[in-house]
Coordinates of C-alpha atoms in Angstrom, one line a residue:
V1 CA -22.6 72.4 315.8
R2 CA -25.3 71.9 318.5
L3 CA -23.1 73.6 321.1
S4 CA -22.6 76.7 318.7
F5 CA -26.4 76.7 318.1
E6 CA -27.1 76.7 321.9
R7 CA -24.7 79.5 322.5
A8 CA -26.3 81.5 319.7
R9 CA -29.7 81.0 321.2
L10 CA -28.3 82.0 324.6
A11 CA -26.8 85.3 323.3
L12 CA -30.1 86.1 321.5
A13 CA -32.2 85.6 324.7
L14 CA -29.8 87.8 326.7
T15 CA -29.9 90.5 324.0
L16 CA -33.7 90.6 324.0
L17 CA -33.8 90.7 327.8
G18 CA -31.4 93.7 327.8
V19 CA -33.5 95.5 325.2
A20 CA -36.6 95.0 327.3
Q21 CA -34.8 96.7 330.2
G22 CA -33.8 99.6 328.0
Y23 CA -30.1 99.0 327.7
A24 CA -27.5 96.9 325.8
P25 CA -26.0 93.9 327.6
P26 CA -22.3 93.6 328.3
S27 CA -20.3 92.0 325.5
R28 CA -19.0 88.4 325.7
A29 CA -15.7 89.7 326.9
A30 CA -17.3 91.5 329.7
W31 CA -19.3 88.5 330.7
R32 CA -16.1 86.3 331.0
A33 CA -14.0 89.0 332.7
D34 CA -15.2 88.1 336.2
A35 CA -18.2 87.7 338.3
S36 CA -18.0 91.0 340.1
P37 CA -21.2 92.9 340.8
A38 CA -19.5 96.1 339.5
R39 CA -20.3 95.4 335.8
A40 CA -22.0 97.9 333.7
S41 CA -25.7 98.1 334.2
V42 CA -28.6 100.6 334.6
H43 CA -28.1 100.1 338.4
A44 CA -24.9 101.0 340.0
S45 CA -23.1 97.9 341.5
T46 CA -25.9 95.5 340.5
P47 CA -25.5 92.1 342.2
M48 CA -25.1 89.3 339.7
V49 CA -27.0 86.1 339.9
P50 CA -27.0 82.8 337.8
F51 CA -29.7 82.4 335.4
K52 CA -30.4 79.3 333.2
V53 CA -31.9 80.4 329.8
P54 CA -35.0 78.2 329.0
N55 CA -34.3 75.2 326.7
S56 CA -30.6 75.5 327.3
Q57 CA -28.2 73.5 329.5
Y58 CA -26.0 76.6 330.2
S59 CA -26.4 79.1 332.9
Q60 CA -25.2 82.8 332.7
W61 CA -24.6 85.6 335.1
V62 CA -27.2 88.3 334.8
G63 CA -28.1 91.4 336.9
V64 CA -30.5 90.6 339.7
Y65 CA -33.0 93.2 338.4
D66 CA -33.0 91.4 335.1
R67 CA -33.6 88.1 336.8
M68 CA -36.5 89.5 338.8
A69 CA -37.9 91.0 335.7
R70 CA -38.2 87.5 334.3
E71 CA -40.5 86.7 337.2
R72 CA -42.5 89.9 336.5
I73 CA -41.1 91.8 339.3
L74 CA -39.8 95.3 338.4
F75 CA -38.0 97.8 340.5
L76 CA -38.1 101.6 340.5
G77 CA -35.3 102.5 342.8
S78 CA -34.1 105.8 341.4
P79 CA -35.4 109.3 340.5
L80 CA -37.9 108.7 337.6
D81 CA -36.5 110.5 334.6
D82 CA -37.0 109.8 330.9
T83 CA -34.4 107.1 330.7
V84 CA -35.7 105.1 333.7
T85 CA -39.3 105.6 332.4
N86 CA -38.6 104.4 328.9
G87 CA -36.9 101.3 330.4
L88 CA -39.9 100.5 332.6
I89 CA -42.4 101.2 329.6
A90 CA -40.5 98.9 327.4
T91 CA -40.4 96.2 330.0
L92 CA -44.2 96.5 330.6
L93 CA -44.9 96.2 326.9
F94 CA -42.6 93.2 326.5
L95 CA -44.3 91.5 329.5
E96 CA -47.7 92.1 328.1
N97 CA -46.7 90.7 324.8
E98 CA -45.4 87.6 326.7
D99 CA -48.4 87.0 328.9
R100 CA -51.4 89.4 329.1
K101 CA -53.0 87.9 332.2
A102 CA -50.1 87.1 334.6
P103 CA -49.8 90.1 337.2
V104 CA -46.8 92.3 337.4
N105 CA -45.5 93.8 340.5
L106 CA -43.6 97.1 340.8
Y107 CA -41.4 97.6 343.9
V108 CA -40.9 101.4 344.5
N109 CA -38.3 103.3 346.4
C110 CA -38.3 106.5 344.5
P111 CA -37.1 109.9 346.0
G112 CA -38.7 111.9 343.2
A113 CA -39.5 112.1 339.5
L114 CA -40.1 114.4 336.6
T115 CA -43.7 115.0 336.3
K116 CA -44.0 114.4 332.6
S117 CA -42.1 111.1 333.0
G118 CA -44.4 110.1 335.8
F119 CA -47.5 110.6 333.7
A120 CA -46.0 108.7 330.9
L121 CA -45.5 105.7 333.1
Y122 CA -48.9 106.2 334.7
D123 CA -50.7 106.2 331.3
T124 CA -48.8 103.1 330.2
M125 CA -49.8 101.2 333.4
R126 CA -53.4 102.1 332.8
T127 CA -53.3 100.5 329.3
M128 CA -51.8 97.1 330.4
A129 CA -54.2 94.1 330.3
F130 CA -52.7 92.5 333.4
P131 CA -53.1 93.8 337.0
I132 CA -50.1 95.7 338.4
G133 CA -49.3 95.4 342.1
T134 CA -47.2 98.2 343.7
L135 CA -45.1 98.0 346.9
N136 CA -43.5 101.1 348.6
L137 CA -40.2 99.7 349.9
G138 CA -39.1 102.9 351.8
M139 CA -39.7 106.4 350.4
C140 CA -42.0 107.4 347.5
A141 CA -41.9 111.1 346.8
H142 CA -43.7 113.3 344.2
M143 CA -44.6 111.2 341.2
G144 CA -43.1 108.1 342.9
A145 CA -46.0 108.4 345.4
F146 CA -48.4 108.8 342.5
I147 CA -47.1 105.8 340.7
C148 CA -47.2 103.7 343.8
A149 CA -50.9 104.8 344.4
A150 CA -51.6 103.9 340.8
G151 CA -51.5 100.2 341.2
T152 CA -54.4 97.9 340.7
P153 CA -56.9 98.4 343.6
G154 CA -56.4 95.8 346.2
R155 CA -52.8 95.2 345.1
R156 CA -51.3 98.4 346.5
T157 CA -49.1 97.5 349.5
T158 CA -46.4 99.2 351.7
L159 CA -44.0 98.2 354.3
P160 CA -44.6 99.4 357.8
H161 CA -41.9 102.0 357.9
S162 CA -42.3 103.4 354.4
R163 CA -43.2 107.0 353.7
Y164 CA -45.1 108.8 351.1
V165 CA -44.5 112.5 350.2
L166 CA -47.0 114.3 348.0
C167 CA -45.5 117.3 346.2
S168 CA -46.9 119.9 343.7
P169 CA -45.2 120.1 340.4
S170 CA -42.5 122.8 339.9
I171 CA -40.5 124.3 337.1
V172 CA -37.7 122.1 336.2
M173 CA -34.4 123.9 336.5
P174 CA -31.3 123.3 334.4
E175 CA -28.6 120.9 335.8
K176 CA -26.4 123.8 336.8
G177 CA -29.2 125.4 338.8
E178 CA -29.1 128.7 337.0
M179 CA -32.3 130.3 335.9
P180 CA -32.4 130.5 332.1
T181 CA -32.9 133.8 330.3
M182 CA -36.6 133.8 329.3
Q183 CA -38.9 136.4 328.0
A184 CA -41.9 137.3 330.1
E185 CA -44.3 135.7 327.8
D186 CA -42.3 132.4 327.9
I187 CA -42.3 132.4 331.7
K188 CA -46.1 132.8 331.6
F189 CA -46.4 129.7 329.3
E190 CA -44.1 127.7 331.6
V191 CA -46.1 128.6 334.7
A192 CA -49.4 127.8 332.9
E193 CA -48.0 124.4 332.0
V194 CA -47.0 123.6 335.6
L195 CA -50.4 124.6 336.8
K196 CA -52.0 122.2 334.3
D197 CA -49.7 119.4 335.6
R198 CA -50.8 120.3 339.1
D199 CA -54.5 120.1 338.0
R200 CA -53.8 116.6 336.4
L201 CA -52.1 115.5 339.5
V202 CA -55.1 116.7 341.7
Q203 CA -57.6 114.8 339.4
G204 CA -55.4 111.7 339.4
Y205 CA -55.0 111.6 343.2
S206 CA -58.7 112.2 343.6
V207 CA -59.5 109.1 341.4
L208 CA -56.8 106.9 343.1
T209 CA -57.6 107.8 346.7
G210 CA -61.3 108.7 346.8
Q211 CA -60.5 112.1 348.3
S212 CA -62.2 115.2 346.9
Q213 CA -60.2 117.5 344.6
A214 CA -60.4 120.3 347.2
V215 CA -58.9 118.1 349.8
V216 CA -56.0 116.9 347.5
Q217 CA -55.4 120.5 346.3
Q218 CA -55.1 121.6 350.0
R219 CA -52.5 118.9 350.6
L220 CA -50.5 119.8 347.5
K221 CA -50.0 123.4 348.6
R222 CA -47.0 122.2 350.8
D223 CA -45.1 118.9 350.8
S224 CA -47.2 116.4 352.7
Y225 CA -45.8 113.4 354.5
F226 CA -47.6 110.2 355.2
D227 CA -46.5 107.2 357.2
A228 CA -47.9 103.7 356.3
E229 CA -51.0 104.0 358.5
E230 CA -51.7 107.5 357.3
A231 CA -51.3 106.5 353.7
K232 CA -53.7 103.6 354.2
E233 CA -56.3 105.9 355.8
W234 CA -56.0 108.4 353.1
G235 CA -56.4 105.9 350.3
L236 CA -52.9 105.8 348.9
V237 CA -52.4 102.1 349.8
D238 CA -54.6 99.0 350.5
H239 CA -52.4 96.9 352.7
I240 CA -49.6 97.2 355.1
L241 CA -47.2 94.2 355.2
Q242 CA -46.3 93.3 358.8
P243 CA -43.6 90.9 360.0
K244 CA -45.1 87.5 360.7
T245 CA -44.9 86.1 364.2
G246 CA -45.2 82.7 365.9
N247 CA -46.5 79.7 363.8
K248 CA -47.6 81.9 360.9
A249 CA -43.9 82.4 359.9
K250 CA -43.7 78.7 359.1
S251 CA -46.8 78.5 356.9
G252 CA -45.4 80.4 353.9
D253 CA -45.4 84.0 352.9
A254 CA -49.1 85.2 352.4
G255 CA -47.9 88.7 351.4
G256 CA -45.7 87.3 348.6
F257 CA -43.0 89.8 349.2
G258 CA -40.3 89.0 346.6
A259 CA -41.9 85.6 345.7
F260 CA -41.0 84.2 342.3
N261 CA -43.2 82.5 339.7
S262 CA -45.4 85.6 339.4
A263 CA -46.8 85.0 342.9
A264 CA -45.5 88.2 344.4
L265 CA -47.9 90.5 346.2
R266 CA -50.8 88.1 346.5
V267 CA -52.5 90.0 349.1
E268 CA -55.5 87.8 349.7
V269 CA -56.2 87.9 353.5
T270 CA -55.9 84.4 354.5
T271 CA -54.3 82.5 357.3
G272 CA -51.4 80.5 356.2
G273 CA -50.8 80.7 352.4
G274 CA -48.5 79.0 350.0
G275 CA -46.4 81.8 348.6
G276 CA -43.2 80.9 346.7
G277 CA -39.9 80.8 348.6
R278 CA -37.7 83.9 348.8
G279 CA -34.5 82.2 349.3
G280 CA -33.5 83.5 352.8
S281 CA -34.1 87.1 352.6
G282 CA -35.0 87.7 356.3
G283 CA -38.2 88.1 358.1
E284 CA -41.5 87.3 356.4
Y285 CA -44.4 89.6 356.0
E286 CA -48.1 89.4 355.9
P287 CA -50.8 91.9 354.9
Q288 CA -52.2 93.9 357.8
T289 CA -56.0 94.2 357.7
A290 CA -58.3 96.8 359.4

């Protein structure tokens, strides 16, 4: 009876975890099939890692993104559409209900996004009680750059070779790429709405970066690329994580890149530091200061 009770609790916990991520977890048969990383998930070919449910003696294979979410580390690694946005919003709400003070860290490698979806995530981030750290892993374009810049001041970081691309909103075309048949009045309304989104984006970037709206508007006339140093100078990011060298690499990860136990992205500028272990993920990083 105790064994059945533990299994029921395990199934319930995994179901709640899946709901928080915006999708239904695989069935019991799928879990037992094999430990291949190619199981169904919101991320294609998601690696599977063991996870021991609290208050249970059993471990289970879960997607690595789900495991990281339990440590309050979220990933945005695909174009930000409505489905991805809903999953992130649901996870943020779940984590706020779980702990209103512990910080959440959002790792971003986003090649683009729908403007409306980006604003939905941005508005949700601003309502959260906890601080949100952001880290640009590679490329943040359009609303991906906006979301990455929307992290809590002092917690916005980037890797040295990451890039930002600022883009002006445009009319969303159908999947087939064919221009829909529209009356002239309808086209006028569509253009007016896109221009409103552009104005919202200009105002948002001005607040996030400290640049004047005129400067931001000039940048958005064409796609604008920023490397890490340029993004820091322009106000899109606060810290650049640099590989540690010499004895610093032995003293812990001051940048907290990928650290568990909600210690990720602790960017206090200190010598040494006691960040949680990353389990052999390569070179360590530290914040770069001016």
